[in-house]
């Protein structure tokens, strides 16, 4: 039976004096597929704005928001009701040719996956590839799922999570050097490491459902990391199963709690919101952002 969720995503930019706003790209709408349908949407912007909906090259839904006039606050509130089919592709059998690393994609798959297979960040001294090779065992068969599962678990268990509000993502080498990062940094680290093992990966941004936050907004158990704001993870393309979700922040695989919004070959192409404003350089006061994901009962 399908599961229904209500999602409210609120972003508020505040300024000490009135400013003018340039065009803002908003990527808040969940990404529909055979397992997820968007049943209702509502986008409210203050001050008034001209809004256009488009799709980017990855078929992500993008709202182009052009606020009108000057204001001391830009508020963007998106509400969605979605229907999610239970089940997880992490249980689907892989194509026999892809069960063990290293494996080769078909010629047709390689053409389509080229940008997801090629590393996007430099590793001049080979540190990242050496880091990736620690998950390959020399004395036993390296099952594809098992290697990715070991990497997924290792990141969250051995690095220190550090939330960041500012835009941008650390490079994989920076994350290894610091020994810490945000969900975006964790996802990019695993993406680039898996690519060096011959696995196609892509960046995913979206929302995370946490049942521990259901009772009046208070934690009722062990909360997962990343709920209450936008979250990031990755997909790995495994022949036979398709795009499989890995969340190294919470050591989740193919989890139904992950609600995707946008996918891209690199995090820089999937920012939830971006835009410009014009005015006194000292006018900017701050940003407040929140996400509430509520499962509907009955």
Backbone as CSV, one residue per row, in Angstrom:
resi,resn,N_x,N_y,N_z,CA_x,CA_y,CA_z,C_x,C_y,C_z
1,UNK,0.854,-1.189,0.000,0.000,0.000,0.000,0.896,1.249,0.000
2,UNK,0.587,2.247,-0.835,1.417,3.462,-0.892,1.433,4.199,0.439
3,UNK,2.534,4.876,0.703,2.710,5.701,1.896,2.641,7.162,1.461
4,UNK,1.917,7.986,2.225,1.763,9.394,1.889,2.516,10.268,2.885
5,UNK,3.144,11.311,2.354,3.892,12.252,3.173,3.473,13.682,2.823
6,UNK,3.476,14.540,3.825,3.382,15.984,3.631,4.771,16.573,3.877
7,UNK,5.196,17.475,2.998,6.511,18.103,3.111,6.330,19.611,3.055
8,UNK,6.928,20.323,3.991,6.950,21.781,3.965,8.395,22.244,4.042
9,UNK,8.821,22.972,3.034,10.204,23.478,2.954,10.142,25.003,2.970
10,UNK,10.733,25.599,4.002,10.700,27.048,4.177,12.114,27.608,4.175
11,UNK,12.331,28.638,3.363,13.608,29.350,3.341,13.327,30.841,3.455
12,UNK,14.020,31.503,4.373,13.820,32.933,4.602,15.183,33.628,4.614
13,UNK,15.360,34.606,3.708,16.536,35.470,3.703,16.146,36.797,4.349
14,UNK,16.962,37.280,5.277,16.659,38.523,5.983,17.746,39.563,5.737
15,UNK,17.293,40.850,5.653,18.198,41.963,5.357,17.911,43.119,6.320
16,UNK,18.925,43.901,6.629,18.789,45.005,7.572,18.114,46.219,6.952
17,UNK,18.096,46.278,5.637,17.441,47.367,4.916,16.921,46.818,3.602
18,UNK,15.979,47.488,2.962,15.407,46.960,1.724,16.455,46.738,0.635
19,UNK,16.298,45.639,-0.083,17.185,45.300,-1.202,16.321,44.850,-2.373
20,UNK,16.925,44.841,-3.557,16.280,44.288,-4.743,16.794,42.872,-4.971
21,UNK,15.981,42.065,-5.635,16.331,40.659,-5.815,16.485,40.313,-7.298
22,UNK,17.495,39.508,-7.577,17.649,38.946,-8.902,16.903,37.617,-9.002
23,UNK,17.121,36.916,-10.093,16.448,35.639,-10.332,16.961,34.576,-9.351
24,UNK,16.041,33.784,-8.796,16.389,32.686,-7.898,15.965,31.361,-8.535
25,UNK,16.859,30.372,-8.466,16.551,28.999,-8.912,16.201,28.174,-7.681
26,UNK,15.019,27.602,-7.689,14.523,26.860,-6.536,14.287,25.405,-6.950
27,UNK,14.964,24.485,-6.280,14.802,23.054,-6.565,14.291,22.384,-5.294
28,UNK,12.972,22.449,-5.096,12.333,21.904,-3.898,11.387,20.750,-4.214
29,UNK,10.888,20.677,-5.448,9.837,19.704,-5.788,10.416,18.294,-5.877
30,UNK,9.826,17.303,-5.174,10.313,15.924,-5.260,10.316,15.420,-6.703
31,UNK,11.273,14.562,-6.978,11.495,14.039,-8.332,10.629,12.793,-8.532
32,UNK,9.695,12.874,-9.455,8.745,11.785,-9.656,9.365,10.641,-10.447
33,UNK,8.871,9.420,-10.146,9.274,8.225,-10.871,8.221,7.154,-10.604
34,UNK,8.536,5.892,-10.948,7.556,4.825,-10.758,7.239,4.585,-9.290
35,UNK,8.143,4.994,-8.375,7.928,4.744,-6.957,7.524,5.990,-6.181
36,UNK,7.391,7.140,-6.850,7.058,8.386,-6.149,6.212,9.272,-7.052
37,UNK,5.083,9.741,-6.516,4.217,10.660,-7.251,3.943,11.882,-6.396
38,UNK,3.936,13.052,-7.031,3.577,14.289,-6.348,2.087,14.514,-6.558
39,UNK,1.331,14.539,-5.467,-0.128,14.647,-5.542,-0.613,16.088,-5.447
40,UNK,0.121,16.940,-4.731,-0.299,18.334,-4.561,0.934,19.198,-4.327
41,UNK,0.874,20.427,-4.836,1.990,21.358,-4.670,1.464,22.750,-4.355
42,UNK,2.265,23.501,-3.651,1.931,24.890,-3.363,3.229,25.652,-3.152
43,UNK,3.432,26.721,-3.900,4.635,27.549,-3.792,4.206,28.977,-3.510
44,UNK,4.654,29.502,-2.372,4.320,30.859,-1.970,5.602,31.654,-1.784
45,UNK,5.624,32.861,-2.363,6.799,33.720,-2.297,6.378,35.094,-1.806
46,UNK,7.144,35.652,-0.887,6.933,37.012,-0.397,8.285,37.726,-0.388
47,UNK,8.380,38.891,-1.078,7.320,39.643,-1.763,6.809,38.925,-3.014
48,UNK,5.776,39.488,-3.647,5.234,38.897,-4.861,6.342,38.659,-5.873
49,UNK,6.151,37.602,-6.687,7.191,37.235,-7.641,6.577,36.640,-8.893
50,UNK,7.297,36.767,-9.999,6.972,36.033,-11.213,7.647,34.663,-11.112
51,UNK,6.892,33.598,-11.407,7.391,32.239,-11.238,7.202,31.464,-12.534
52,UNK,8.258,30.808,-12.961,8.200,29.917,-14.117,8.743,28.558,-13.712
53,UNK,8.110,27.489,-14.176,8.583,26.132,-13.910,9.247,25.567,-15.158
54,UNK,10.458,25.032,-14.989,11.172,24.423,-16.105,11.774,23.102,-15.640
55,UNK,12.347,22.357,-16.574,13.155,21.182,-16.266,14.575,21.443,-16.722
56,UNK,15.554,21.040,-15.895,16.950,21.206,-16.274,17.399,20.004,-17.109
57,UNK,18.664,19.928,-17.545,19.095,18.815,-18.398,18.969,17.443,-17.755
58,UNK,18.865,17.390,-16.419,18.715,16.112,-15.729,17.251,15.786,-15.446
59,UNK,16.319,16.579,-16.014,14.876,16.427,-15.804,14.466,16.710,-14.367
60,UNK,15.264,17.506,-13.643,14.844,17.996,-12.333,13.876,19.157,-12.519
61,UNK,12.888,19.270,-11.638,11.961,20.398,-11.680,12.607,21.613,-11.024
62,UNK,12.609,22.744,-11.724,13.218,23.976,-11.233,12.189,25.096,-11.314
63,UNK,12.004,25.811,-10.218,11.171,27.010,-10.226,12.077,28.218,-10.373
64,UNK,11.840,29.018,-11.405,12.585,30.265,-11.602,11.756,31.385,-10.979
65,UNK,12.258,31.948,-9.902,11.507,32.916,-9.096,12.150,34.291,-9.234
66,UNK,11.375,35.265,-9.725,11.849,36.639,-9.836,11.010,37.539,-8.934
67,UNK,11.506,37.828,-7.706,10.749,38.714,-6.814,10.604,40.110,-7.406
68,UNK,9.477,40.755,-7.069,9.169,42.092,-7.599,9.334,43.122,-6.485
69,UNK,10.043,44.191,-6.792,10.192,45.276,-5.837,11.267,45.011,-4.800
70,UNK,11.328,45.910,-3.801,12.314,45.809,-2.732,11.656,45.268,-1.462
71,UNK,12.484,44.661,-0.592,11.971,44.135,0.673,13.132,43.860,1.604
72,UNK,12.823,43.702,2.875,13.840,43.338,3.869,13.820,41.839,4.153
73,UNK,12.946,41.114,3.456,12.862,39.667,3.669,12.393,39.001,2.386
74,UNK,13.012,37.885,2.052,12.560,37.036,0.953,12.186,35.687,1.553
75,UNK,10.900,35.373,1.461,10.396,34.131,2.053,9.867,33.234,0.936
76,UNK,10.367,32.001,0.891,9.924,31.014,-0.097,9.458,29.781,0.663
77,UNK,8.172,29.450,0.503,7.586,28.314,1.205,6.983,27.360,0.177
78,UNK,7.460,26.117,0.179,6.940,25.098,-0.727,6.297,23.992,0.097
79,UNK,5.116,23.566,-0.336,4.427,22.461,0.337,4.064,21.404,-0.699
80,UNK,4.248,20.150,-0.315,3.983,19.040,-1.223,3.289,17.913,-0.468
81,UNK,2.430,17.199,-1.165,1.938,15.910,-0.704,2.400,14.879,-1.719
82,UNK,3.061,13.842,-1.249,3.583,12.829,-2.164,3.068,11.448,-1.777
83,UNK,3.098,10.564,-2.755,2.739,9.162,-2.557,3.957,8.318,-2.889
84,UNK,4.344,7.478,-1.956,5.571,6.687,-2.108,5.240,5.200,-2.043
85,UNK,5.700,4.450,-3.028,5.513,3.002,-3.003,6.566,2.381,-2.092
86,UNK,6.160,1.488,-1.182,7.154,0.832,-0.329,8.010,-0.129,-1.139
87,UNK,9.095,-0.569,-0.529,10.012,-1.457,-1.223,11.301,-0.740,-1.517
88,UNK,12.327,-1.495,-1.820,13.644,-0.907,-1.999,14.429,-1.677,-3.039
89,UNK,15.097,-0.935,-3.935,15.875,-1.588,-4.981,17.130,-2.244,-4.430
90,UNK,17.471,-2.023,-3.151,18.662,-2.662,-2.621,18.477,-4.170,-2.493
91,UNK,17.223,-4.654,-2.663,16.972,-6.091,-2.602,16.909,-6.725,-3.991
92,UNK,16.953,-5.923,-5.044,16.884,-6.470,-6.397,18.198,-7.130,-6.764
93,UNK,18.098,-8.233,-7.492,19.303,-8.957,-7.915,20.057,-8.152,-8.962
94,UNK,21.376,-8.163,-8.860,22.194,-7.503,-9.868,22.343,-8.408,-11.084
95,UNK,22.628,-7.779,-12.204,23.016,-8.555,-13.381,24.258,-9.374,-13.009
96,UNK,24.308,-10.661,-13.387,25.463,-11.490,-13.008,26.812,-10.855,-13.347
97,UNK,26.868,-10.095,-14.424,28.136,-9.485,-14.826,28.576,-8.370,-13.884
98,UNK,27.663,-7.881,-13.013,27.980,-6.753,-12.136,28.036,-7.146,-10.665
99,UNK,27.982,-8.420,-10.366,27.936,-8.852,-8.978,29.268,-8.693,-8.254
100,UNK,30.357,-8.669,-9.007,31.690,-8.622,-8.403,32.485,-7.486,-9.026
101,UNK,33.242,-6.776,-8.201,34.148,-5.733,-8.688,35.507,-6.328,-9.025
102,UNK,36.164,-5.814,-10.078,35.651,-4.805,-11.016,34.724,-5.449,-12.044
103,UNK,33.781,-4.660,-12.561,32.914,-5.127,-13.632,32.883,-4.067,-14.724
104,UNK,32.382,-4.445,-15.892,32.321,-3.515,-17.024,30.866,-3.283,-17.409
105,UNK,30.486,-2.020,-17.565,29.162,-1.697,-18.078,29.090,-2.047,-19.565
106,UNK,27.886,-2.267,-20.040,27.713,-2.495,-21.474,28.104,-1.236,-22.235
107,UNK,28.362,-1.382,-23.513,28.755,-0.237,-24.337,27.676,0.836,-24.311
108,UNK,26.424,0.422,-24.428,25.332,1.396,-24.411,25.230,2.110,-23.074
109,UNK,25.402,1.365,-21.982,25.360,1.999,-20.659,26.509,2.983,-20.489
110,UNK,27.680,2.626,-20.971,28.836,3.513,-20.808,28.625,4.843,-21.531
111,UNK,27.969,4.796,-22.672,27.699,6.044,-23.394,26.819,6.960,-22.548
112,UNK,25.773,6.392,-21.945,24.845,7.191,-21.148,25.422,7.579,-19.793
113,UNK,26.329,6.777,-19.272,26.859,6.997,-17.924,28.199,7.719,-17.913
114,UNK,28.656,8.183,-19.064,30.006,8.746,-19.162,30.287,9.796,-18.091
115,UNK,29.383,10.753,-17.910,29.633,11.843,-16.962,29.512,11.390,-15.503
116,UNK,28.906,10.232,-15.287,28.778,9.713,-13.929,29.919,8.746,-13.584
117,UNK,30.634,8.292,-14.595,31.773,7.399,-14.391,33.083,8.162,-14.221
118,UNK,33.195,9.294,-14.898,34.459,10.039,-14.896,34.595,10.863,-13.621
119,UNK,35.718,10.702,-12.895,35.936,11.534,-11.703,35.937,13.013,-12.061
120,UNK,35.381,13.831,-11.170,35.287,15.271,-11.402,36.262,16.067,-10.544
121,UNK,36.962,15.403,-9.623,37.874,16.097,-8.719,39.243,15.439,-8.773
122,UNK,40.273,16.255,-8.816,41.637,15.764,-8.984,42.121,14.992,-7.759
123,UNK,43.000,14.053,-8.034,43.650,13.259,-6.983,45.111,13.062,-7.389
124,UNK,45.890,14.172,-7.430,47.230,14.128,-8.041,48.192,13.154,-7.382
125,UNK,48.062,12.909,-6.101,48.976,12.006,-5.408,48.366,10.633,-5.152
126,UNK,47.191,10.398,-5.678,46.559,9.089,-5.545,46.027,8.779,-4.164
127,UNK,45.816,9.797,-3.327,45.343,9.535,-1.970,43.925,8.969,-1.962
128,UNK,43.071,9.532,-2.801,41.683,9.094,-2.814,41.553,7.668,-3.335
129,UNK,42.307,7.331,-4.359,42.201,5.966,-4.886,42.754,4.960,-3.892
130,UNK,43.791,5.341,-3.131,44.288,4.439,-2.080,43.242,4.280,-0.985
131,UNK,42.556,5.374,-0.661,41.487,5.307,0.338,40.389,4.373,-0.143
132,UNK,40.025,4.458,-1.414,38.965,3.608,-1.960,39.375,2.134,-1.962
133,UNK,40.645,1.861,-2.206,41.104,0.474,-2.321,41.106,-0.258,-0.988
134,UNK,41.002,0.464,0.147,40.966,-0.223,1.438,39.708,-1.068,1.597
135,UNK,38.673,-0.791,0.791,37.424,-1.534,0.892,37.420,-2.771,-0.008
136,UNK,38.523,-2.998,-0.738,38.692,-4.196,-1.549,39.563,-5.178,-0.779
137,UNK,39.085,-6.407,-0.604,39.833,-7.414,0.127,40.678,-8.225,-0.842
138,UNK,41.931,-8.440,-0.492,42.850,-9.154,-1.385,42.643,-10.653,-1.354
139,UNK,42.059,-11.174,-0.275,41.977,-12.627,-0.102,40.575,-13.183,-0.282
140,UNK,39.653,-12.406,-0.837,38.305,-12.906,-1.068,37.647,-12.138,-2.201
141,UNK,36.554,-12.705,-2.700,35.812,-12.059,-3.774,35.191,-10.763,-3.269
142,UNK,35.287,-9.714,-4.062,34.748,-8.418,-3.682,33.395,-8.200,-4.337
143,UNK,32.350,-8.615,-3.643,31.005,-8.390,-4.145,30.731,-6.898,-4.256
144,UNK,30.102,-6.477,-5.334,29.852,-5.053,-5.574,29.048,-4.430,-4.436
145,UNK,27.961,-5.082,-4.051,27.148,-4.545,-2.967,27.933,-4.483,-1.660
146,UNK,28.737,-5.503,-1.387,29.467,-5.559,-0.129,30.517,-4.458,-0.042
147,UNK,31.217,-4.192,-1.139,32.232,-3.135,-1.138,31.591,-1.777,-0.900
148,UNK,30.504,-1.494,-1.613,29.824,-0.213,-1.431,29.235,-0.093,-0.027
149,UNK,28.742,-1.187,0.512,28.199,-1.155,1.873,29.298,-0.859,2.888
150,UNK,30.486,-1.443,2.691,31.593,-1.173,3.614,31.994,0.302,3.558
151,UNK,32.065,0.855,2.363,32.429,2.263,2.213,31.365,3.161,2.820
152,UNK,30.091,2.837,2.575,28.980,3.631,3.079,29.006,3.688,4.609
153,UNK,29.261,2.547,5.241,29.286,2.487,6.703,30.519,3.179,7.274
154,UNK,31.661,3.021,6.614,32.921,3.552,7.129,32.886,5.070,7.254
155,UNK,32.307,5.749,6.274,32.326,7.216,6.265,31.622,7.776,7.493
156,UNK,30.403,7.323,7.744,29.661,7.842,8.888,30.264,7.450,10.220
157,UNK,30.927,6.297,10.274,31.477,5.798,11.529,32.838,6.386,11.859
158,UNK,33.571,6.849,10.855,34.951,7.264,11.087,35.225,8.743,10.834
159,UNK,34.270,9.463,10.258,34.413,10.898,10.074,33.444,11.621,11.012
160,UNK,33.728,12.872,11.296,32.890,13.661,12.201,31.934,14.519,11.382
161,UNK,30.636,14.379,11.650,29.637,15.152,10.920,29.668,16.605,11.378
162,UNK,29.643,17.527,10.410,29.660,18.964,10.713,28.716,19.664,9.750
163,UNK,27.552,20.077,10.251,26.581,20.777,9.412,27.130,22.139,9.005
164,UNK,26.844,22.562,7.776,27.265,23.868,7.278,26.110,24.512,6.539
165,UNK,25.852,25.784,6.829,24.784,26.509,6.137,25.271,27.176,4.854
166,UNK,26.569,27.481,4.780,27.066,28.187,3.610,27.043,27.277,2.384
167,UNK,26.979,27.906,1.223,26.929,27.163,-0.025,28.279,26.496,-0.299
168,UNK,28.241,25.521,-1.180,29.476,24.876,-1.598,29.707,23.542,-0.914
169,UNK,30.616,22.775,-1.483,30.948,21.439,-0.994,32.456,21.297,-0.936
170,UNK,32.953,20.663,0.108,34.378,20.383,0.197,34.780,19.393,-0.889
171,UNK,36.021,19.470,-1.342,36.519,18.432,-2.228,36.711,17.156,-1.422
172,UNK,36.738,16.004,-2.075,36.987,14.759,-1.332,38.298,14.786,-0.547
173,UNK,39.333,15.382,-1.109,40.618,15.436,-0.404,40.523,16.332,0.826
174,UNK,39.765,17.411,0.748,39.569,18.260,1.923,38.838,17.507,3.024
175,UNK,37.830,16.724,2.644,37.086,15.959,3.641,37.979,14.935,4.323
176,UNK,38.830,14.267,3.556,39.764,13.310,4.158,40.771,14.020,5.057
177,UNK,41.251,15.180,4.630,42.240,15.918,5.407,41.630,16.402,6.726
178,UNK,40.410,16.913,6.674,39.754,17.433,7.868,39.201,16.325,8.758
179,UNK,38.881,15.203,8.145,38.252,14.124,8.907,36.827,14.442,9.298
180,UNK,36.214,15.377,8.593,34.844,15.784,8.916,34.191,16.382,7.687
181,UNK,32.868,16.517,7.754,32.148,17.126,6.645,30.655,17.075,6.873
182,UNK,29.933,17.691,5.953,28.473,17.675,5.971,27.986,16.511,5.118
183,UNK,26.658,16.351,5.030,26.107,15.287,4.200,26.537,15.444,2.745
184,UNK,26.630,16.690,2.262,27.086,16.933,0.893,28.510,16.437,0.696
185,UNK,29.362,16.726,1.693,30.767,16.330,1.605,30.905,14.812,1.654
186,UNK,30.129,14.167,2.525,30.171,12.707,2.621,29.746,12.069,1.300
187,UNK,28.658,12.603,0.722,28.156,12.040,-0.535,29.190,12.182,-1.643
188,UNK,29.815,13.362,-1.743,30.800,13.579,-2.799,32.020,12.695,-2.600
189,UNK,32.468,12.520,-1.366,33.600,11.640,-1.101,33.320,10.232,-1.598
190,UNK,32.164,9.688,-1.260,31.851,8.332,-1.690,31.643,8.250,-3.194
191,UNK,31.028,9.273,-3.777,30.854,9.300,-5.229,32.188,9.182,-5.953
192,UNK,33.133,10.040,-5.567,34.414,10.079,-6.268,35.241,8.821,-5.994
193,UNK,35.133,8.258,-4.792,35.842,7.018,-4.490,35.267,5.860,-5.303
194,UNK,33.931,5.772,-5.374,33.296,4.695,-6.127,33.606,4.811,-7.619
195,UNK,33.667,6.028,-8.132,34.010,6.214,-9.543,35.400,5.667,-9.841
196,UNK,36.302,5.775,-8.885,37.653,5.262,-9.075,37.712,3.743,-8.998
197,UNK,36.622,3.136,-8.551,36.497,1.679,-8.582,35.674,1.219,-9.786
198,UNK,35.313,2.163,-10.661,34.589,1.825,-11.873,33.087,1.817,-11.749
199,UNK,32.545,2.422,-10.676,31.101,2.451,-10.461,30.562,3.846,-10.773
200,UNK,29.534,3.939,-11.607,28.922,5.218,-11.950,28.097,5.723,-10.765
201,UNK,28.271,6.999,-10.425,27.535,7.584,-9.295,27.021,8.962,-9.666
202,UNK,25.984,9.395,-8.961,25.467,10.749,-9.129,25.041,11.295,-7.767
203,UNK,25.061,12.616,-7.660,24.709,13.316,-6.428,23.197,13.474,-6.353
204,UNK,22.644,13.330,-5.145,21.209,13.462,-4.936,20.967,14.424,-3.776
205,UNK,20.061,15.354,-3.968,19.628,16.219,-2.879,18.136,16.020,-2.674
206,UNK,17.687,16.162,-1.431,16.273,15.949,-1.165,15.967,16.059,0.302
207,UNK,15.028,15.218,0.752,14.526,15.281,2.121,14.673,13.917,2.787
208,UNK,14.705,13.948,4.112,14.869,12.732,4.904,13.737,12.637,5.920
209,UNK,12.976,11.555,5.834,11.914,11.332,6.817,12.505,10.675,8.061
210,UNK,12.165,11.221,9.227,12.646,10.692,10.497,11.457,10.454,11.414
211,UNK,11.116,9.180,11.634,9.971,8.845,12.475,10.161,9.326,13.897
212,UNK,11.404,9.559,14.324,11.667,9.990,15.692,11.193,11.413,15.958
213,UNK,10.853,12.148,14.901,10.423,13.532,15.073,8.913,13.718,14.918
214,UNK,8.173,12.618,14.949,6.745,12.683,14.648,5.887,13.206,15.791
215,UNK,6.293,13.047,17.035,5.437,13.392,18.156,5.616,14.847,18.541
216,UNK,4.751,15.712,18.000,4.779,17.126,18.349,6.085,17.813,18.045
217,UNK,6.818,17.276,17.053,8.091,17.895,16.702,9.212,17.564,17.653
218,UNK,8.937,16.731,18.665,9.966,16.380,19.628,10.545,15.007,19.290
219,UNK,11.826,14.844,19.563,12.477,13.570,19.302,11.930,12.497,20.240
220,UNK,11.494,11.378,19.659,10.968,10.277,20.457,11.909,9.088,20.496
221,UNK,13.051,9.212,19.855,14.028,8.125,19.820,15.323,8.651,19.280
222,UNK,16.090,7.759,18.681,17.363,8.159,18.108,17.125,8.797,16.746
223,UNK,17.250,10.094,16.660,17.009,10.805,15.407,18.148,10.546,14.432
224,UNK,17.816,10.467,13.147,18.844,10.344,12.129,19.425,11.724,11.857
225,UNK,20.581,11.746,11.245,21.252,13.005,10.960,20.790,13.542,9.617
226,UNK,20.353,14.801,9.590,19.949,15.425,8.342,18.481,15.736,8.250
227,UNK,17.676,15.229,9.192,16.248,15.561,9.188,16.085,17.008,9.652
228,UNK,15.040,17.662,9.151,14.789,19.047,9.525,15.420,20.057,8.606
229,UNK,16.130,19.587,7.607,16.736,20.470,6.611,16.885,19.683,5.321
230,UNK,17.431,20.299,4.286,17.692,19.523,3.073,18.798,18.515,3.369
231,UNK,18.770,17.404,2.660,19.736,16.333,2.896,20.369,15.952,1.559
232,UNK,21.510,15.275,1.626,22.207,14.862,0.407,22.740,13.449,0.568
233,UNK,22.710,12.698,-0.526,23.260,11.348,-0.563,23.682,11.069,-1.998
234,UNK,23.861,9.828,-2.389,24.280,9.518,-3.750,23.526,8.320,-4.279
235,UNK,23.532,8.185,-5.589,23.058,6.996,-6.277,24.250,6.328,-6.945
236,UNK,24.273,5.010,-6.882,25.240,4.219,-7.654,24.450,3.402,-8.667
237,UNK,24.913,3.395,-9.921,24.182,2.652,-10.944,24.715,1.223,-10.997
238,UNK,23.846,0.269,-10.607,24.204,-1.143,-10.567,23.307,-1.895,-11.542
239,UNK,23.874,-2.409,-12.631,23.073,-3.113,-13.630,22.219,-4.211,-12.990
240,UNK,20.945,-4.220,-13.360,19.996,-5.162,-12.797,19.135,-4.539,-11.727
241,UNK,19.697,-3.595,-10.966,18.951,-2.900,-9.911,18.684,-1.450,-10.268
242,UNK,19.532,-0.857,-11.108,19.380,0.549,-11.476,20.106,1.451,-10.498
243,UNK,19.553,2.659,-10.301,20.160,3.636,-9.399,19.815,3.282,-7.949
244,UNK,20.808,2.893,-7.195,20.630,2.489,-5.799,21.121,3.608,-4.887
245,UNK,20.299,3.967,-3.886,20.641,5.060,-2.970,21.590,4.586,-1.882
246,UNK,22.625,5.421,-1.618,23.529,5.217,-0.485,23.637,6.532,0.273
247,UNK,23.352,6.476,1.562,23.444,7.651,2.424,24.538,7.404,3.457
248,UNK,25.779,7.828,3.175,26.868,7.570,4.126,26.720,8.318,5.440
249,UNK,25.944,9.383,5.469,25.733,10.114,6.725,25.032,9.241,7.753
250,UNK,24.063,8.436,7.302,23.262,7.609,8.210,23.420,6.117,7.954
251,UNK,24.339,5.745,7.053,24.543,4.343,6.693,23.244,3.692,6.245
252,UNK,22.517,4.392,5.366,21.297,3.869,4.778,21.573,3.428,3.350
253,UNK,20.898,2.365,2.924,21.020,1.884,1.548,19.631,1.658,0.989
254,UNK,19.341,2.304,-0.139,18.051,2.117,-0.778,16.894,2.406,0.152
255,UNK,17.065,3.358,1.038,16.080,3.576,2.090,14.848,4.303,1.587
256,UNK,13.681,3.857,2.060,12.438,4.541,1.740,12.302,5.874,2.436
257,UNK,13.171,6.162,3.407,13.117,7.439,4.125,13.740,8.579,3.319
258,UNK,14.446,8.261,2.251,15.102,9.267,1.422,14.158,9.687,0.293
259,UNK,13.805,10.973,0.272,12.863,11.503,-0.728,13.646,12.416,-1.664
260,UNK,13.944,11.956,-2.857,14.822,12.684,-3.773,14.113,13.886,-4.388
261,UNK,14.889,14.941,-4.602,14.405,16.148,-5.273,15.144,16.358,-6.580
262,UNK,16.467,16.263,-6.551,17.254,16.542,-7.749,18.478,15.640,-7.791
263,UNK,18.914,15.325,-9.003,20.129,14.543,-9.210,21.044,15.312,-10.151
264,UNK,22.350,15.075,-10.010,23.323,15.762,-10.858,24.639,15.005,-10.804
265,UNK,25.510,15.276,-11.766,26.814,14.613,-11.763,27.755,15.203,-10.735
266,UNK,27.426,16.425,-10.214,28.273,17.077,-9.225,27.385,17.937,-8.324
267,UNK,27.712,18.061,-7.029,26.868,18.836,-6.114,26.633,20.282,-6.545
268,UNK,27.580,20.877,-7.251,27.428,22.281,-7.645,26.242,22.498,-8.570
269,UNK,25.741,21.438,-9.192,24.633,21.542,-10.142,23.282,21.257,-9.510
270,UNK,23.257,21.017,-8.205,21.998,20.634,-7.557,21.768,21.410,-6.270
271,UNK,22.104,22.685,-6.263,21.835,23.510,-5.084,20.334,23.670,-4.909
272,UNK,19.790,23.452,-3.695,18.340,23.592,-3.496,17.820,24.984,-3.842
273,UNK,18.617,26.023,-3.563,18.206,27.378,-3.903,19.444,28.222,-4.156
274,UNK,19.369,29.053,-5.166,20.466,29.969,-5.474,19.878,31.212,-6.117
275,UNK,20.553,32.354,-5.932,20.044,33.593,-6.505,20.902,34.779,-6.114
276,UNK,20.459,35.956,-6.499,21.222,37.178,-6.251,20.337,38.247,-5.635
277,UNK,20.994,39.225,-5.003,20.280,40.399,-4.513,21.181,41.611,-4.709
278,UNK,20.573,42.811,-4.699,21.301,44.041,-4.980,20.985,45.067,-3.896
279,UNK,22.030,45.634,-3.332,21.845,46.639,-2.294,23.131,46.846,-1.526
280,UNK,23.032,47.471,-0.375,24.178,47.729,0.482,24.859,46.409,0.850
281,UNK,26.170,46.343,0.718,26.906,45.116,0.984,26.729,44.639,2.414
282,UNK,26.414,45.556,3.335,26.250,45.190,4.742,24.798,44.867,5.085
283,UNK,23.926,44.836,4.095,22.502,44.660,4.374,22.139,43.231,4.780
284,UNK,22.868,42.262,4.273,22.492,40.862,4.509,22.597,40.519,5.987
285,UNK,21.514,39.945,6.534,21.474,39.628,7.964,21.598,38.144,8.237
286,UNK,20.967,37.312,7.409,21.068,35.882,7.673,20.008,35.080,6.949
287,UNK,20.108,33.768,7.134,19.241,32.813,6.450,18.674,31.839,7.466
288,UNK,17.377,31.576,7.358,16.724,30.526,8.135,16.097,29.543,7.152
289,UNK,16.329,28.260,7.375,15.758,27.242,6.495,15.306,26.049,7.327
290,UNK,14.183,25.485,6.956,13.683,24.319,7.673,12.881,23.438,6.733
291,UNK,12.878,22.146,7.044,12.100,21.165,6.296,11.342,20.301,7.302
292,UNK,10.039,20.147,7.090,9.216,19.268,7.921,8.635,18.192,7.011
293,UNK,8.941,16.930,7.311,8.397,15.802,6.554,7.523,14.996,7.516
294,UNK,6.236,14.892,7.196,5.281,14.232,8.077,4.579,13.107,7.334
295,UNK,4.611,11.943,7.911,3.912,10.809,7.292,2.439,10.872,7.650
296,UNK,1.576,10.746,6.644,0.133,10.781,6.859,-0.362,9.407,7.247
297,UNK,-1.178,9.345,8.278,-1.675,8.065,8.763,-3.002,7.727,8.090
298,UNK,-3.305,6.434,8.077,-4.585,5.995,7.538,-4.544,5.741,6.061
